[in-house]
Coordinates of C-alpha atoms in Angstrom, one line a residue:
X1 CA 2.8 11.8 -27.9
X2 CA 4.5 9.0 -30.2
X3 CA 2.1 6.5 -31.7
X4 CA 3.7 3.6 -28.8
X5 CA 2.0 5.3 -26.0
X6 CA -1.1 6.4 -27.8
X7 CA -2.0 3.3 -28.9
X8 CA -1.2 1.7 -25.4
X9 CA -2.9 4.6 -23.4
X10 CA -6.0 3.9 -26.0
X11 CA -5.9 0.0 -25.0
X12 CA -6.3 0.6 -21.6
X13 CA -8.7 2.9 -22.0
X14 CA -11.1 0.6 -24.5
X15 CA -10.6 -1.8 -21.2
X16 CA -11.7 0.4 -18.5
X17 CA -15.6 0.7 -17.3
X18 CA -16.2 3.9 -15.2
X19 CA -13.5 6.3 -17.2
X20 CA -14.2 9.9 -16.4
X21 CA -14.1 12.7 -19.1
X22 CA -14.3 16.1 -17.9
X23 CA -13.5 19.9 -18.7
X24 CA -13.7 22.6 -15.5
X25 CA -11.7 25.5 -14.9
X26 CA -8.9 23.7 -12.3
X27 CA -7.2 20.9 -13.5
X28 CA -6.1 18.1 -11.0
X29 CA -3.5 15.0 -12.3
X30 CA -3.5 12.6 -9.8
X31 CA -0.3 10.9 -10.6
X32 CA 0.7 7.4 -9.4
X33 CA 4.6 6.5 -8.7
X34 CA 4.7 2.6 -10.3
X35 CA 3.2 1.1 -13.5
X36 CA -0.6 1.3 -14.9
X37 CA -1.8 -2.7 -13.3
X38 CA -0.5 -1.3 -9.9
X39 CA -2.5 2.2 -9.8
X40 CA -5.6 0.8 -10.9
X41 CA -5.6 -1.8 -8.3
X42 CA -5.2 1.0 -5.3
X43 CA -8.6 2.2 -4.1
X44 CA -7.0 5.1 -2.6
X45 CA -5.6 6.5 -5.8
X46 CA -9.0 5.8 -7.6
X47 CA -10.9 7.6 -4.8
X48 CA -8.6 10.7 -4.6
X49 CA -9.5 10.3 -8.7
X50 CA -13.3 10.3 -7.9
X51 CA -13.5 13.3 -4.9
X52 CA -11.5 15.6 -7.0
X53 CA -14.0 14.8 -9.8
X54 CA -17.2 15.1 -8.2
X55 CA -15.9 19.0 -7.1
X56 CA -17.7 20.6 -10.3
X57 CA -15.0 22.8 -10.9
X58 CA -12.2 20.3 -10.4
X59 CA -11.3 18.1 -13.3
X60 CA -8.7 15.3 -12.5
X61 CA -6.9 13.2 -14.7
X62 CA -4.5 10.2 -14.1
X63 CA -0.8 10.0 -15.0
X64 CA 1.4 6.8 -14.5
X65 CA 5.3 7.2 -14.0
X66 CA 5.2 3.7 -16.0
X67 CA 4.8 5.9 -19.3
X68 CA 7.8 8.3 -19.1
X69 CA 9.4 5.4 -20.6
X70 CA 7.7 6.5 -24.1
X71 CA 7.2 10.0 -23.6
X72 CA 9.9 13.0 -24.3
X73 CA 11.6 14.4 -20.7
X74 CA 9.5 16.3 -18.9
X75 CA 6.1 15.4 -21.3
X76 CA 4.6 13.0 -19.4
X77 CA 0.5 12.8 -20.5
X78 CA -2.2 12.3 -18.6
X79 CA -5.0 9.1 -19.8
X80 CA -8.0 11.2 -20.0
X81 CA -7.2 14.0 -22.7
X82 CA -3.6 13.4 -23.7
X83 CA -2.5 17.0 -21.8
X84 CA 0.7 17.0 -19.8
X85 CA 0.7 16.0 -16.7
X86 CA 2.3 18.6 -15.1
X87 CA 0.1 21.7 -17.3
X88 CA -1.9 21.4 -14.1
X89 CA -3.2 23.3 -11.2
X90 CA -2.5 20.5 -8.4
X91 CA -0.3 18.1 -9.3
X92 CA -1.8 15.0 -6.8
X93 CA 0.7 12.0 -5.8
X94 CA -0.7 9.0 -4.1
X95 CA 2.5 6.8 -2.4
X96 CA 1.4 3.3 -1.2
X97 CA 4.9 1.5 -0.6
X98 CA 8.6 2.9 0.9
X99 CA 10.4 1.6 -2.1
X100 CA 8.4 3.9 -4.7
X101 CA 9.8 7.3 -2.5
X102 CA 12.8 7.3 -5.4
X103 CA 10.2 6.9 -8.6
X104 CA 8.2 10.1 -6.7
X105 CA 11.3 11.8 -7.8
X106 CA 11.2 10.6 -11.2
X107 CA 7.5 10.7 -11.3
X108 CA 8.1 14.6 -10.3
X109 CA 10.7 15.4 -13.6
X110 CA 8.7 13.3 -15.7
X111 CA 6.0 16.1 -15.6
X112 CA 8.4 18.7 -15.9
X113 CA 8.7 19.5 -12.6
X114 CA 11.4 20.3 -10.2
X115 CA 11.4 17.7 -7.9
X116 CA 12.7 19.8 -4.9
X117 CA 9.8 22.0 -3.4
X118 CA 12.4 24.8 -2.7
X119 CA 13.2 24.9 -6.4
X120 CA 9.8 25.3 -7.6
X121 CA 7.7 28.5 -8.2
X122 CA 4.2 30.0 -7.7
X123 CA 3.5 29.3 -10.9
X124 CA 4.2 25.2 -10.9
X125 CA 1.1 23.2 -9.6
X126 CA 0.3 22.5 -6.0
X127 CA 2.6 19.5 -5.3
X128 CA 0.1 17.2 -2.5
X129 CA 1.3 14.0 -1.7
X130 CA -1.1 11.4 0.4
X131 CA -1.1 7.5 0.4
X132 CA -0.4 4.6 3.1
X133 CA 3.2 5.6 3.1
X134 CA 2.4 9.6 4.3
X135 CA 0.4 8.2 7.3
X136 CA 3.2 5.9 8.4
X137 CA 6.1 8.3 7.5
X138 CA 5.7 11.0 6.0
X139 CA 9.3 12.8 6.3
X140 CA 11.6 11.1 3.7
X141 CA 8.7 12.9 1.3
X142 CA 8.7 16.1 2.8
X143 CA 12.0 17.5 0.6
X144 CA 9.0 17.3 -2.3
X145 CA 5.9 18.2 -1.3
X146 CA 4.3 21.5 -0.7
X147 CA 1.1 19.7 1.9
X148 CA 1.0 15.8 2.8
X149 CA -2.2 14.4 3.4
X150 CA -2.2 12.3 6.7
X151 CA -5.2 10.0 6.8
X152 CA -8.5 9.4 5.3
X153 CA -9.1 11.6 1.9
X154 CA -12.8 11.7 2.1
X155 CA -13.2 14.3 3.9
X156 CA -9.9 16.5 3.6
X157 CA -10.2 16.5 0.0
X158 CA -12.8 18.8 -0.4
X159 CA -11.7 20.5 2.5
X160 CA -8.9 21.4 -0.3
X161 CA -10.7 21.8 -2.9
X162 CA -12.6 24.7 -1.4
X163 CA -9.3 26.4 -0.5
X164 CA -8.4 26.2 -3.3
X165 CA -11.3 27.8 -4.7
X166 CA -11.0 30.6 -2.0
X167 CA -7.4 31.0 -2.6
X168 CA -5.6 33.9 -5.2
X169 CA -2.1 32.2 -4.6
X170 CA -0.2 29.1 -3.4
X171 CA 0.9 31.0 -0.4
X172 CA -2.7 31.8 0.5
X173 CA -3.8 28.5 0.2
X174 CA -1.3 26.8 2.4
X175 CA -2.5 29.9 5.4
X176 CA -6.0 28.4 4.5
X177 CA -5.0 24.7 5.0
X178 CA -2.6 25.0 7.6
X179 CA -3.9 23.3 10.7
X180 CA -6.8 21.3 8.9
X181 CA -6.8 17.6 10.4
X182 CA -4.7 15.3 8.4
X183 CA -2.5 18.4 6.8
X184 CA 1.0 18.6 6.7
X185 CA 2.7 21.6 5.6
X186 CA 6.7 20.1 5.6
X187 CA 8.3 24.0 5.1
X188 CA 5.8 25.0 8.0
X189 CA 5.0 22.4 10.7
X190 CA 7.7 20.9 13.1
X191 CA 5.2 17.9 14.0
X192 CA 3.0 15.6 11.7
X193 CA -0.7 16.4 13.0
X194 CA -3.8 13.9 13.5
X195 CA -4.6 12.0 11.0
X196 CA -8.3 12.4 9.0
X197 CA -10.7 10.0 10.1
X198 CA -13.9 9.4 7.6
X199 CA -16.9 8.8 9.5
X200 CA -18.5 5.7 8.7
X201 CA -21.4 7.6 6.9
X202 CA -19.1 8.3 3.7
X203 CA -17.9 5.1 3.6
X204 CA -17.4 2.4 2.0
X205 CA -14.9 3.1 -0.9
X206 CA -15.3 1.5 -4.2
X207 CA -13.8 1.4 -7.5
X208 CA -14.4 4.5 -9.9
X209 CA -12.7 2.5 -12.4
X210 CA -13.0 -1.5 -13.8
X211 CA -10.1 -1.9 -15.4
X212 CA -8.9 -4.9 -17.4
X213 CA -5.4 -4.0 -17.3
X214 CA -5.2 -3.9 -13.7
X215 CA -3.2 -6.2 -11.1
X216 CA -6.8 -7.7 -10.4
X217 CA -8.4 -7.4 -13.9
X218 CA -11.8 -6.5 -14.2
X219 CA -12.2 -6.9 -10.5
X220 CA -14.8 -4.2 -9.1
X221 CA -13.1 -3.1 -5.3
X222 CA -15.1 -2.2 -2.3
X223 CA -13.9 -1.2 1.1
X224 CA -16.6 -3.3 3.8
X225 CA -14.2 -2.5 6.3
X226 CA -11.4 0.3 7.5
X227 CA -9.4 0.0 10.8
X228 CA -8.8 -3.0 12.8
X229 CA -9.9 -4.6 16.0
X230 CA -7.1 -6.6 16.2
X231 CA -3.8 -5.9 19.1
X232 CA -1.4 -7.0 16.4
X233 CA 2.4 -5.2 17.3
X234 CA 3.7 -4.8 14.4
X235 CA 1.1 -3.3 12.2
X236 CA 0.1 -0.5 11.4
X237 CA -3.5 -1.0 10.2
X238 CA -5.3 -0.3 13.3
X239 CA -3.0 3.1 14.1
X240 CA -3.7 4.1 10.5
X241 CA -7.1 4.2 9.8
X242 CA -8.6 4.5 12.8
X243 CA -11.3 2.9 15.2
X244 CA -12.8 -0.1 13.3
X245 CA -15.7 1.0 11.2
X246 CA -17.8 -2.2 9.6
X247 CA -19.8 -1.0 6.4
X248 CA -23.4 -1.8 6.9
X249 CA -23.6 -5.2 4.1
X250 CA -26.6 -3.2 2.3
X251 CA -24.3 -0.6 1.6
X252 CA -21.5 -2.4 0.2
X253 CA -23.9 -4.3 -2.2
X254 CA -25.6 -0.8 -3.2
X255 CA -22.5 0.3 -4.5
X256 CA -22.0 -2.6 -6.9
X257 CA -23.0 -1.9 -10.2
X258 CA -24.4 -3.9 -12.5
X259 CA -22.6 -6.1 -15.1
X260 CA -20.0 -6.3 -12.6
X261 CA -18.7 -9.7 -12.8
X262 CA -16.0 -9.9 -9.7
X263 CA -16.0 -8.3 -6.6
X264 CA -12.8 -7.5 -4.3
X265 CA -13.9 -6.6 -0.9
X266 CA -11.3 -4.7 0.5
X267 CA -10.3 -4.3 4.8
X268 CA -7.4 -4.8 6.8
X269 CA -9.5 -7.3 9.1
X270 CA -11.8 -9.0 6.2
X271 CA -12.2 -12.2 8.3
X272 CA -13.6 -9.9 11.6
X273 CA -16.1 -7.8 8.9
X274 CA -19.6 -9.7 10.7
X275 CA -21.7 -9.2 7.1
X276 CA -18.9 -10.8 5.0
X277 CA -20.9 -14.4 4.5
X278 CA -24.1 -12.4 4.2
X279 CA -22.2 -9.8 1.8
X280 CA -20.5 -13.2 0.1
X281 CA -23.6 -15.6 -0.6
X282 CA -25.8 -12.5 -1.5
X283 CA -22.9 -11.6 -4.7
X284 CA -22.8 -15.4 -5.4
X285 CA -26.8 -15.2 -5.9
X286 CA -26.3 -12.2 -8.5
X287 CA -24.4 -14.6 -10.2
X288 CA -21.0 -12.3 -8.9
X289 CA -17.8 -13.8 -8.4
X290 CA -16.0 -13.0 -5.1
X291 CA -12.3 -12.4 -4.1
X292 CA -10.7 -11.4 -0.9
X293 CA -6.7 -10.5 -0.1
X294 CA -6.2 -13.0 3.0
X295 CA -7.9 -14.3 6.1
X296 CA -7.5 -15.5 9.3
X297 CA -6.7 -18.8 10.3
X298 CA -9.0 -18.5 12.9
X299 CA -11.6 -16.7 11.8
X300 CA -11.7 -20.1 8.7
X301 CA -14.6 -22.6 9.0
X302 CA -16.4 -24.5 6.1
X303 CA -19.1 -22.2 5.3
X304 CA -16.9 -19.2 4.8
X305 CA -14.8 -21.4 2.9
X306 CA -17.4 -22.9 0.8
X307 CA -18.9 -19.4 -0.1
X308 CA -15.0 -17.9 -0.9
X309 CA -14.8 -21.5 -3.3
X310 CA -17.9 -21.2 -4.9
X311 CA -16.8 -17.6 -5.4
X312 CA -14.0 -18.1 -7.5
X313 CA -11.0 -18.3 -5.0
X314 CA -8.0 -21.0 -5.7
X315 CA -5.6 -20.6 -3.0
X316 CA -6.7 -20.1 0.5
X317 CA -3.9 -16.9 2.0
X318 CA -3.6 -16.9 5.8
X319 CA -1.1 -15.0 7.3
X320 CA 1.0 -16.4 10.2
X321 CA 3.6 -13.5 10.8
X322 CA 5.7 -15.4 13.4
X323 CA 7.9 -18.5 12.9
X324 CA 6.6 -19.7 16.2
X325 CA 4.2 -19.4 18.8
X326 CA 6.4 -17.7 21.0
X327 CA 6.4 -14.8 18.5
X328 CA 3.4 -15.3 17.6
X329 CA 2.4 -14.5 20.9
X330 CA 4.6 -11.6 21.1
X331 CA 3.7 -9.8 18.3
X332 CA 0.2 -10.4 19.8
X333 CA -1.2 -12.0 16.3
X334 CA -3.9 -14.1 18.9
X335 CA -3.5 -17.4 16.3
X336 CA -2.2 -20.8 17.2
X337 CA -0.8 -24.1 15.2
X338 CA -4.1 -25.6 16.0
X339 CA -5.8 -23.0 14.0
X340 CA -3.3 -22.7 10.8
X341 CA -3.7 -26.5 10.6
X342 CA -7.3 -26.7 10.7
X343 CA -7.3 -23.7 7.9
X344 CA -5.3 -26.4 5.7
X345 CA -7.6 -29.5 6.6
X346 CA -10.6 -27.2 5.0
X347 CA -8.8 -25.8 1.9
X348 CA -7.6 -29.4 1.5
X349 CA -11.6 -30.7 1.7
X350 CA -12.9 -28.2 -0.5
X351 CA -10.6 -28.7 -3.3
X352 CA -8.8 -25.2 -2.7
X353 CA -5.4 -25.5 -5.2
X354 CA -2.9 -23.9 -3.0
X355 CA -2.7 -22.8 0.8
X356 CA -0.3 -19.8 0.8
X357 CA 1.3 -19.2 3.9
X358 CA 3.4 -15.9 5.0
X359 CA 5.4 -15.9 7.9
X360 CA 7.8 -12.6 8.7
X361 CA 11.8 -13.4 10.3
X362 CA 14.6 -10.9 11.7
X363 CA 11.5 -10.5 14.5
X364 CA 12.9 -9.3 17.8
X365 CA 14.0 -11.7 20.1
X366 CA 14.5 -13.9 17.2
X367 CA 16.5 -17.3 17.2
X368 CA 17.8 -20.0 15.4
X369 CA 14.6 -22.0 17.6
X370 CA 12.3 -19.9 16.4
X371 CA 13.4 -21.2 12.6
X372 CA 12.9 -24.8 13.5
X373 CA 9.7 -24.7 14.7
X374 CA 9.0 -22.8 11.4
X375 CA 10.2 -25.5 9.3
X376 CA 8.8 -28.2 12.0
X377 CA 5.7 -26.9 11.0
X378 CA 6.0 -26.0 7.4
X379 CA 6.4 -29.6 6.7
X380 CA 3.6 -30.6 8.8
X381 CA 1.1 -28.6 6.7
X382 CA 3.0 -29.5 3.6
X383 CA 1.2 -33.5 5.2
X384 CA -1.8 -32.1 4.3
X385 CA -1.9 -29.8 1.4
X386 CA 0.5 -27.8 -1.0
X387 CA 1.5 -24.7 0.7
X388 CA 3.1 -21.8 -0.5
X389 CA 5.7 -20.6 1.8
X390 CA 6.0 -16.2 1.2
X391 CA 8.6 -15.0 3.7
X392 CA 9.3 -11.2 4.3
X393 CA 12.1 -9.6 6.3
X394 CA 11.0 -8.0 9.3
X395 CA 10.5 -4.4 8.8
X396 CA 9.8 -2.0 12.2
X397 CA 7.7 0.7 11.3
X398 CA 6.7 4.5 13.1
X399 CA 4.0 4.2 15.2
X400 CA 4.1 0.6 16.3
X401 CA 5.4 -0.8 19.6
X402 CA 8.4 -1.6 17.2
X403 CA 9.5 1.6 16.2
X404 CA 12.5 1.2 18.7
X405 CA 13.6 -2.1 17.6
X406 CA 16.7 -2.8 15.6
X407 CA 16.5 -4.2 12.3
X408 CA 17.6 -7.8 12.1
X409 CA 20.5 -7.0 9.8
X410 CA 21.4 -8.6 6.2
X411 CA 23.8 -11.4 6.8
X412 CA 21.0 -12.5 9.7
X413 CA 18.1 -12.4 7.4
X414 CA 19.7 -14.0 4.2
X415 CA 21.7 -16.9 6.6
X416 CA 18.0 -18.1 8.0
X417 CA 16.6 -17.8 3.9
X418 CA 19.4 -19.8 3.1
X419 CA 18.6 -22.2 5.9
X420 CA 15.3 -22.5 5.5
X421 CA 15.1 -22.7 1.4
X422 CA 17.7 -26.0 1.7
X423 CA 15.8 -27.7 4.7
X424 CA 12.8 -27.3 2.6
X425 CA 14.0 -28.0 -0.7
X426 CA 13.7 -31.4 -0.9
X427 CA 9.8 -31.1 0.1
X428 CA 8.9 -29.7 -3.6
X429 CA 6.5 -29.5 -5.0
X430 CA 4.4 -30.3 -1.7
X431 CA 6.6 -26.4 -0.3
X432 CA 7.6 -23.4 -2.6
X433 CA 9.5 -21.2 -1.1
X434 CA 9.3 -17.3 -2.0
X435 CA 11.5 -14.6 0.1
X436 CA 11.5 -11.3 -0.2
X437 CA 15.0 -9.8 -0.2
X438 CA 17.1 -9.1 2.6
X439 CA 19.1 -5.7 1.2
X440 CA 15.8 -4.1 -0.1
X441 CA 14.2 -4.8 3.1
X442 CA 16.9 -3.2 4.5
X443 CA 16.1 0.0 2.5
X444 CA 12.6 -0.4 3.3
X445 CA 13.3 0.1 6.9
X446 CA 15.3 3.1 5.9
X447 CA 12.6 5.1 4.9
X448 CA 10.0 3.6 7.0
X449 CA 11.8 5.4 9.9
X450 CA 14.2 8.0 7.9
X451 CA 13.7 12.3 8.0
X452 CA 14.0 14.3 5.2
X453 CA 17.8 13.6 4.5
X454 CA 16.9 10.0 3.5
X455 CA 14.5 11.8 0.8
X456 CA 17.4 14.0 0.0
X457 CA 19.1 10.3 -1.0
X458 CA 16.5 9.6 -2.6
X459 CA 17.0 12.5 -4.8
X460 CA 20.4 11.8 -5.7
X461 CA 18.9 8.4 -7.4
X462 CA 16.8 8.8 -10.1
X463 CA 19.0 8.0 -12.7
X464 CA 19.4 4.3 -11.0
X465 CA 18.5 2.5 -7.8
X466 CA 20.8 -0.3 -6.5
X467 CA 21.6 -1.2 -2.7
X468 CA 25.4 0.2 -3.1
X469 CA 24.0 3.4 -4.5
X470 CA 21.5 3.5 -1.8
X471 CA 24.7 3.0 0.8
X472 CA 26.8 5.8 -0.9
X473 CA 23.5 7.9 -1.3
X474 CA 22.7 8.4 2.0
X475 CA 26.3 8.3 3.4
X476 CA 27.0 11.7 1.3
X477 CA 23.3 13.2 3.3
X478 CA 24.4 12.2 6.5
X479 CA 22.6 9.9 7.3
X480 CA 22.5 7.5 10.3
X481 CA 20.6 5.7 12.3
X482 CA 21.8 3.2 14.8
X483 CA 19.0 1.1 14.9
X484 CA 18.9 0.2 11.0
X485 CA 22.4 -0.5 10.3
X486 CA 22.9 -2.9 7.4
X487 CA 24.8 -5.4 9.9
X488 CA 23.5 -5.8 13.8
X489 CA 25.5 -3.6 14.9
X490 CA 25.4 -0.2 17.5
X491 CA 23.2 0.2 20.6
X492 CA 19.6 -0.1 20.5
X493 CA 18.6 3.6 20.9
X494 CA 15.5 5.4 20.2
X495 CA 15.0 6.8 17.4
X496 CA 12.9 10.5 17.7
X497 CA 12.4 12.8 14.6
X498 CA 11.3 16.3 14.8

């Protein structure tokens, strides 16, 4: 290890609260595909870090594809003892977002491991692979991976851990596994099985780790709620994680340790969770500051508000989703003008600094119409307090109404950004306008709805990602589908993988 990464591993380390220091006969790395501040600010990677941990013959330690950068090929080293990362017995990935499926590859050969399952031997680590993105898609990763973990982790991962106890090879282990809930075996099984559903008994999740180098520094997470009541079309929240399962409040207080001084609370459908004011004012006593992701315009009233101020928020984060109320209402998002506009009256009266707004376009059905009464609005919210204006490309995912849908296409997408940023430019600083780009949405929506050849593609990448390599990449696997074509073009078909 060169002195660079030792004395930045030793940095973050002097910054974290919670680190985990253990020896034990089976050595886990639970490796994460994007930079330090991301990992550390996933509660799923920290809690696959935790279960393997509290196995007493497991030992896990993290790796972060971040440090290949300073690290000889192949000699990545994991944060608790400085040992390779791949000089393991499982070798754990945890994949939140589409875009990191090409740094698995490179997370994969910067532990000195074949990236390809097919090229690897009984005597490399167990290669599992679990996250957000294995529940919603799970076949662009399945070139890699000897089992993907579908679901909640509480409960498969020791299910795992004792195979792997019981176990005298890799190919005995997968004959133990195979047919567990929420295990896929990608040489073996045809179809992805039911996901793993954690009863509400082990629940919530929480942060193992504090860490001051993370994307929420020093923030303490806790999961009050997983699943979503909610009918929304095109997410994939409630089909994820399951029936809605609301965290008794004394619980998620319990778990908050002391000399914590801000905590995250973490759910898909934070402004539904009926204990969050109780869970809120009861922190603010302890002298704790509070943060939440977003909330629900209207779910928003003054003492919810107050309590999220006095907390520590800044900027109020309500998600619209559609440019109008007509897809509003199609995409089933149950919120109106009336209740976006009363959201901004009350981060306006309570001195909240910004009022972020997201709003999706490419949506099916989609019009120019649609656009105007965007900006219509926009600028009647902009009347009544600074908003910040995030727009994302529409992105159909597996297991949604939208699976079938077409994506929007480039030139679509990037003529209505254009559109909208110059109707809105001349509103600054009241609007700031942030868009997401319309080429890497398009790759998103590759692999949110790709098979194994578009992790094949993925494969032939590593070296460097660009949207014409991604083009030329998966034109040399074969790839096509006609309902993600760069340009709207070629019928609207379903789209079925094995």
């Amino acid at each position: 290890m060169n002195d660079e990464l030792r004395k930045r591993i030793q940095r973050r380390l002097a910054g974290e609260r919670g680190t985990i220091f253990k020896d034990a006969p089976f050595r886990v790395t639970v490796a994460y595909p994007n930079t330090y501040a991301v990992a550390m600010a996933s509660l799923g990677f920290q809690t696959v870090y935790r279960l393997f941990n509290a196995e007493p013959d497991f030992a896990a330690e993290r790796a972060f594809l971040e440090d290949a950068e300073l690290a000889p090929p192949g000699r990545l080293v994991t944060y608790e003892s400085g040992r390779y990362a791949g000089d393991a017995h499982v070798f754990g990935i945890s994949v939140a977002f589409e875009l990191d499926l090409v740094n698995v590859v490179r997370l994969l050969r910067a532990a000195g491991l074949e990236p390809l399952r097919e090229e690897r031997h009984d005597r490399d680590p167990l290669v599992l692979v679990g996250g957000p993105l294995t529940s919603s898609n799970p076949w662009p990763l399945a070139p890699f991976a000897d089992a993907i973990l579908i679901g909640d982790g509480e409960e498969t991962v020791p299910r795992l851990a004792e195979a792997y106890r019981q176990a005298e090879s890799k190919a005995e282990f997968l004959d133990l596994i195979e047919g567990m809930p929420g295990v896929f075996l990608p040489d073996r099984d045809e179809r992805e099985p039911h996901w793993a559903t954690a009863p509400l008994d082990v629940l919530p999740v929480y942060s193992q780790i504090v860490a001051e180098q993370s994307e929420f520094p020093g923030v303490f997470l806790v999961e009050a709620e997983r699943g979503c009541p909610r009918p929304c079309t095109f997410c994939l929240a409630r089909t994820m994680y399951g029936p809605t399962r609301n965290v008794p409040a004394e619980r998620v207080l319990e778990v908050v340790p002391e000399g914590v001084v801000k905590v995250g609370l973490v759910g898909a459908a934070l402004s539904d969770y009926p204990h969050i004011k109780r869970v809120g004012r009861t922190l603010l006593e302890r002298g704790i500051k509070l943060s939440v992701s977003s909330i629900r315009a209207d779910r928003v009233d003054p003492e919810l508000a107050s309590i999220l101020r006095e907390g520590g928020l800044r900027t109020f984060t309500i998600a619209s989703d559609g440019p109008s109320q007509r897809l509003r209402d199609l995409l089933k998002k149950q919120i109106s003008e009336d209740h976006l506009l009363r959201a901004a009256e009350i981060a306006r009266d309570l001195g909240f600094k910004g009022y972020k707004l997201y709003q999706m376009i490419g949506l099916p059905t989609e019009t120019d119409d649609d656009i105007s009464e965007m900006i219509a609005f926009t600028r009647r919210i902009a009347e009544i307090t600074p908003v910040a204006l995030g727009i994302s490309p529409f992105v159909p995912k597996r297991h949604t109404p939208h699976w079938g849908d077409r994506f929007a296409g480039i030139k679509t997408i990037e003529a209505r950004l254009k559109r909208i940023q110059k109707e809105l430019r001349r509103l600054r600083p009241r609007v700031e306008v942030r868009s997401t780009s319309a080429k890497w949405a398009w790759i998103e929506a590759v692999i949110a709805r790709g098979g194994p050849e578009v992790g094949l593609a993925a494969l032939r990448l590593e070296d460097g990602e660009s949207f014409a390599g991604w083009k030329r990449a998966l034109a040399e696997v074969g790839w096509h589908d006609p309902l993600t074509l760069p340009e709207p073009e070629g019928a609207s078909l379903p789209l079925v993988l094995g």
